[in-house]
Tab-separated table of C-alpha atoms in Angstrom:
chain	number	residue	atom	x	y	z
A	6	MET	CA	41.978	208.775	-34.855
A	7	ARG	CA	40.036	211.981	-34.442
A	8	SER	CA	42.102	215.159	-34.402
A	9	THR	CA	41.736	217.675	-31.540
A	10	PRO	CA	40.188	220.920	-32.664
A	11	VAL	CA	42.550	223.911	-32.684
A	12	PRO	CA	41.437	226.866	-30.550
A	13	PRO	CA	40.568	230.023	-32.483
A	14	SER	CA	43.226	232.138	-30.669
A	15	PHE	CA	46.068	229.736	-31.623
A	16	GLU	CA	44.902	229.749	-35.198
A	17	ALA	CA	44.966	233.544	-35.222
A	18	LEU	CA	48.524	233.578	-33.850
A	19	ARG	CA	49.747	231.143	-36.501
A	20	THR	CA	48.210	233.250	-39.242
A	21	ALA	CA	50.019	236.373	-37.966
A	22	VAL	CA	53.394	234.644	-37.832
A	23	ALA	CA	52.947	233.283	-41.334
A	24	ALA	CA	52.161	236.803	-42.536
A	25	GLN	CA	55.431	238.167	-41.072
A	26	ALA	CA	57.603	235.263	-42.249
A	27	PRO	CA	58.708	237.054	-45.488
A	28	MET	CA	60.255	239.900	-43.375
A	29	LEU	CA	62.526	237.435	-41.550
A	30	ALA	CA	63.819	235.599	-44.572
A	31	PRO	CA	67.605	235.869	-45.371
A	32	GLY	CA	68.451	238.906	-47.377
A	33	ARG	CA	65.573	240.919	-46.141
A	34	PRO	CA	66.103	244.373	-44.607
A	35	GLY	CA	64.576	243.301	-41.264
A	36	LEU	CA	67.130	240.533	-40.740
A	37	ARG	CA	70.005	242.835	-41.615
A	38	LEU	CA	68.733	245.362	-39.120
A	39	LEU	CA	68.628	242.684	-36.409
A	40	LEU	CA	72.221	241.581	-37.209
A	41	LEU	CA	73.470	245.168	-37.058
A	42	ILE	CA	71.777	245.697	-33.704
A	43	ALA	CA	73.310	242.464	-32.387
A	44	LEU	CA	76.818	243.495	-33.642
A	45	ILE	CA	76.551	246.890	-31.979
A	46	ALA	CA	75.446	245.243	-28.694
A	47	VAL	CA	78.452	242.895	-28.836
A	48	VAL	CA	80.858	245.757	-29.440
A	49	ILE	CA	79.394	247.818	-26.588
A	50	GLY	CA	79.509	244.808	-24.246
A	51	GLY	CA	83.146	244.143	-25.098
A	52	VAL	CA	84.192	247.775	-24.509
A	53	TYR	CA	82.354	247.806	-21.192
A	54	ALA	CA	83.933	244.521	-20.123
A	55	TRP	CA	87.421	245.776	-21.057
A	56	ARG	CA	87.037	249.047	-19.129
A	57	SER	CA	85.616	247.163	-16.108
A	58	GLN	CA	88.826	245.196	-15.571
A	59	PRO	CA	90.460	246.013	-12.183
A	60	GLU	CA	93.695	247.954	-12.346
A	61	PRO	CA	96.545	246.678	-10.144
A	62	GLU	CA	97.552	249.123	-7.413
A	63	PRO	CA	101.025	249.128	-5.850
A	64	LEU	CA	101.249	247.795	-2.311
A	65	PRO	CA	102.118	250.319	0.432
A	66	PRO	CA	105.584	249.999	1.914
A	67	PRO	CA	105.738	247.921	5.111
A	68	PRO	CA	105.569	249.933	8.354
A	69	PRO	CA	108.890	250.469	10.117
A	70	VAL	CA	109.677	248.076	12.927
A	71	SER	CA	109.466	249.885	16.306
A	72	GLY	CA	112.098	247.790	18.027
A	73	PRO	CA	114.713	245.134	17.260
A	74	SER	CA	112.934	241.852	16.717
A	75	LEU	CA	116.034	239.777	16.336
A	76	LEU	CA	119.123	239.646	18.460
A	77	THR	CA	122.395	240.288	16.699
A	78	PRO	CA	125.112	237.661	17.216
A	79	ALA	CA	127.056	240.103	19.346
A	80	SER	CA	124.132	240.707	21.731
A	81	THR	CA	122.959	237.091	21.935
A	82	PRO	CA	123.856	235.845	25.429
A	83	SER	CA	125.433	232.440	25.600
A	84	PRO	CA	123.942	229.865	27.912
A	85	GLN	CA	127.087	229.792	30.014
A	86	SER	CA	127.210	233.553	30.530
A	87	GLY	CA	123.479	233.616	31.304
A	88	SER	CA	123.882	230.937	33.963
A	89	LEU	CA	126.817	232.795	35.478
A	90	GLN	CA	124.919	236.054	35.568
A	91	SER	CA	121.854	234.469	37.158
A	92	GLY	CA	124.012	232.637	39.675
A	93	SER	CA	125.776	235.834	40.663
A	94	ALA	CA	122.427	237.690	40.937
A	95	GLN	CA	121.038	234.990	43.169
A	96	ALA	CA	124.168	234.990	45.308
A	97	GLY	CA	123.978	238.780	45.628
A	98	SER	CA	120.328	238.679	46.591
A	99	SER	CA	120.924	235.928	49.172
A	100	ARG	CA	123.828	237.922	50.630
A	101	SER	CA	121.731	241.108	50.789
A	102	GLY	CA	118.705	239.236	52.250
A	103	THR	CA	120.665	237.480	55.058
A	104	LEU	CA	120.460	239.163	58.418
A	105	ILE	CA	123.145	238.509	61.021
A	106	GLU	CA	121.558	238.065	64.485
A	107	VAL	CA	122.709	237.804	68.026
A	108	THR	CA	121.162	235.730	70.743
A	109	VAL	CA	121.295	236.890	74.389
A	110	HIS	CA	119.812	235.784	77.718
A	111	VAL	CA	117.931	238.557	79.457
A	112	THR	CA	117.126	237.906	83.115
A	113	GLY	CA	116.564	239.868	86.322
A	114	LYS	CA	113.899	242.466	86.863
A	115	VAL	CA	112.187	242.284	83.504
A	116	ARG	CA	108.645	241.256	82.663
A	117	ARG	CA	109.489	238.406	80.282
A	118	PRO	CA	113.010	237.036	81.027
A	119	GLY	CA	114.419	234.514	78.660
A	120	VAL	CA	116.528	233.914	75.554
A	121	ILE	CA	115.968	236.617	72.855
A	122	THR	CA	117.260	236.919	69.321
A	123	LEU	CA	117.891	240.420	67.888
A	124	PRO	CA	119.531	241.837	64.779
A	125	ALA	CA	123.251	242.418	64.943
A	126	GLY	CA	124.122	245.887	66.147
A	127	SER	CA	121.328	246.010	68.653
A	128	ARG	CA	121.979	247.467	72.078
A	129	ILE	CA	121.141	246.442	75.609
A	130	THR	CA	118.169	248.770	75.704
A	131	ASP	CA	116.741	246.862	72.730
A	132	ALA	CA	117.110	243.573	74.560
A	133	VAL	CA	115.444	244.960	77.679
A	134	GLN	CA	112.494	246.211	75.646
A	135	ALA	CA	112.235	242.859	73.861
A	136	ALA	CA	111.993	241.201	77.292
A	137	GLY	CA	108.944	243.324	78.179
A	138	GLY	CA	110.820	246.152	79.804
A	139	VAL	CA	111.800	246.683	83.416
A	140	ARG	CA	109.213	245.612	85.996
A	141	LYS	CA	107.242	248.332	87.742
A	142	GLY	CA	109.169	249.894	90.584
A	143	ALA	CA	112.470	248.271	89.574
A	144	ALA	CA	115.632	249.832	88.254
A	145	THR	CA	118.083	248.660	85.574
A	146	GLY	CA	121.046	248.927	87.926
A	147	PRO	CA	124.511	249.720	86.598
A	148	LEU	CA	123.735	248.448	83.071
A	149	ASN	CA	125.094	250.479	80.215
A	150	LEU	CA	121.968	250.522	78.040
A	151	ALA	CA	123.845	252.009	75.089
A	152	ARG	CA	126.332	249.105	74.842
A	153	LYS	CA	126.087	246.896	71.799
A	154	LEU	CA	125.056	243.278	72.403
A	155	VAL	CA	127.521	240.400	72.260
A	156	ASP	CA	126.244	237.066	70.957
A	157	GLY	CA	125.703	234.567	73.772
A	158	GLU	CA	125.992	236.995	76.698
A	159	GLN	CA	123.711	237.153	79.711
A	160	ILE	CA	122.132	240.471	80.675
A	161	ILE	CA	121.097	240.816	84.293
A	162	VAL	CA	118.674	243.700	84.766
A	163	GLY	CA	118.672	245.233	88.259
A	164	ALA	CA	121.888	243.652	89.490
A	165	ALA	CA	123.659	245.330	92.383
A	166	GLY	CA	126.820	246.081	90.382
A	167	PRO	CA	130.276	244.665	89.984
A	168	ALA	CA	131.452	245.877	93.385
A	169	ALA	CA	128.630	244.022	95.211
A	170	ALA	CA	128.576	241.043	92.904
A	171	ALA	CA	129.775	238.862	95.790
A	172	PRO	CA	133.298	237.595	95.244
A	173	PRO	CA	133.929	234.096	96.560
A	174	MET	CA	133.715	234.055	100.311
A	175	ALA	CA	134.322	231.323	102.848
A	176	ASP	CA	131.214	232.139	104.789
A	177	PRO	CA	128.229	233.149	102.573
A	178	ALA	CA	125.943	233.814	105.529
A	179	PRO	CA	126.170	237.652	105.396
A	180	VAL	CA	125.262	237.698	101.711
A	181	VAL	CA	121.572	238.181	100.882
A	182	LEU	CA	120.891	237.302	97.295
A	183	ASP	CA	118.229	238.737	95.018
A	184	LEU	CA	116.367	235.751	93.623
A	185	ASN	CA	115.633	237.679	90.387
A	186	THR	CA	119.233	238.708	89.607
A	187	ALA	CA	121.430	236.066	91.221
A	188	THR	CA	123.421	233.893	88.860
A	189	PRO	CA	123.492	230.089	89.230
A	190	GLU	CA	126.974	230.322	90.725
A	191	GLN	CA	125.752	232.750	93.368
A	192	LEU	CA	122.724	230.599	94.176
A	193	GLU	CA	125.058	227.643	94.820
A	194	GLN	CA	126.431	229.624	97.774
A	195	LEU	CA	123.143	229.172	99.595
A	196	PRO	CA	123.002	226.354	102.158
A	197	GLY	CA	121.924	223.069	100.693
A	198	VAL	CA	121.798	224.421	97.091
A	199	GLY	CA	123.944	222.656	94.582
A	200	GLU	CA	124.418	222.993	90.835
A	201	VAL	CA	121.234	221.112	89.946
A	202	LEU	CA	119.011	222.971	92.395
A	203	ALA	CA	120.497	226.337	91.422
A	204	ARG	CA	119.651	225.527	87.757
A	205	ARG	CA	116.062	224.623	88.754
A	206	ILE	CA	115.682	228.004	90.562
A	207	VAL	CA	116.832	229.853	87.503
A	208	GLU	CA	114.518	227.849	85.179
A	209	TYR	CA	111.530	228.567	87.444
A	210	ARG	CA	112.470	232.256	87.489
A	211	ASP	CA	112.688	232.437	83.700
A	212	GLY	CA	109.505	230.474	83.183
A	213	HIS	CA	107.348	232.564	85.599
A	214	GLY	CA	108.622	236.034	84.831
A	215	GLY	CA	110.744	236.224	87.956
A	216	PHE	CA	110.041	235.765	91.665
A	217	ARG	CA	107.484	238.056	93.302
A	218	THR	CA	107.801	236.623	96.796
A	219	VAL	CA	110.393	234.505	98.574
A	220	GLU	CA	107.705	231.911	99.361
A	221	GLN	CA	107.600	230.949	95.636
A	222	LEU	CA	110.781	228.972	96.298
A	223	ARG	CA	108.499	226.248	97.707
A	224	GLU	CA	107.238	225.692	94.196
A	225	VAL	CA	110.716	224.780	92.944
A	226	SER	CA	111.267	221.059	92.693
A	227	GLY	CA	113.738	219.877	95.330
A	228	ILE	CA	113.057	222.587	97.926
A	229	GLY	CA	111.163	221.241	100.909
A	230	ASP	CA	110.164	222.883	104.168
A	231	ARG	CA	113.518	222.215	105.853
A	232	LYS	CA	115.638	223.593	102.988
A	233	TYR	CA	113.302	226.547	102.531
A	234	ALA	CA	113.783	227.427	106.241
A	235	GLU	CA	117.521	227.375	105.779
A	236	ILE	CA	117.643	229.754	102.808
A	237	ARG	CA	114.628	232.072	103.204
A	238	GLU	CA	116.611	234.577	105.352
A	239	LYS	CA	119.418	234.661	102.847
A	240	VAL	CA	117.442	235.712	99.830
A	241	HIS	CA	115.006	238.500	98.869
A	242	VAL	CA	113.092	239.847	95.839
């Protein structure tokens, strides 16, 4: 085989290395110098590595707790006491939130007669106002507007008064009843008017805001022309 020719530059490098080989032989001053430099580098690196070790620092004390995080046994509520307290609180709130009311029947010369519910302690003037107030041109009559309401009572606005409240009479012909203030018992004194028809008259009066004319009696079920002719002179509005 033919050998590859060596380039001139490589040949020159090999010659230079061979010329310096005696300086690197063991025991020569050049090798000792290299070993000394290496030893110094190792010592310096070790010192630097030792001084570069992190120093432990003490941990700061924990911050104080602002409030109690745990309940002491004395302050820990038992389930039974908690349920009792919540039950008493609910009972107290239900008692305080319950309003006692009264229900009254306001009729007569008011704009909206009917059954009204008001808070306990209300007075007759409150009931009259709740019924729309007294009709224009009418008067309340002998009512004591400052009197407290009684549950279940009937308030007749514009009645003639106790003295003219028509005690039972054998002949009711002289009595002229106000259709807007007469009670069912008083209406039964009219000719041909019984308990059922008197109740129908009152229901019509309450449902239509009172009578404005006597002729409105014709609109009440059970009152025909003949019966209307018998009672029209004995009533007024």
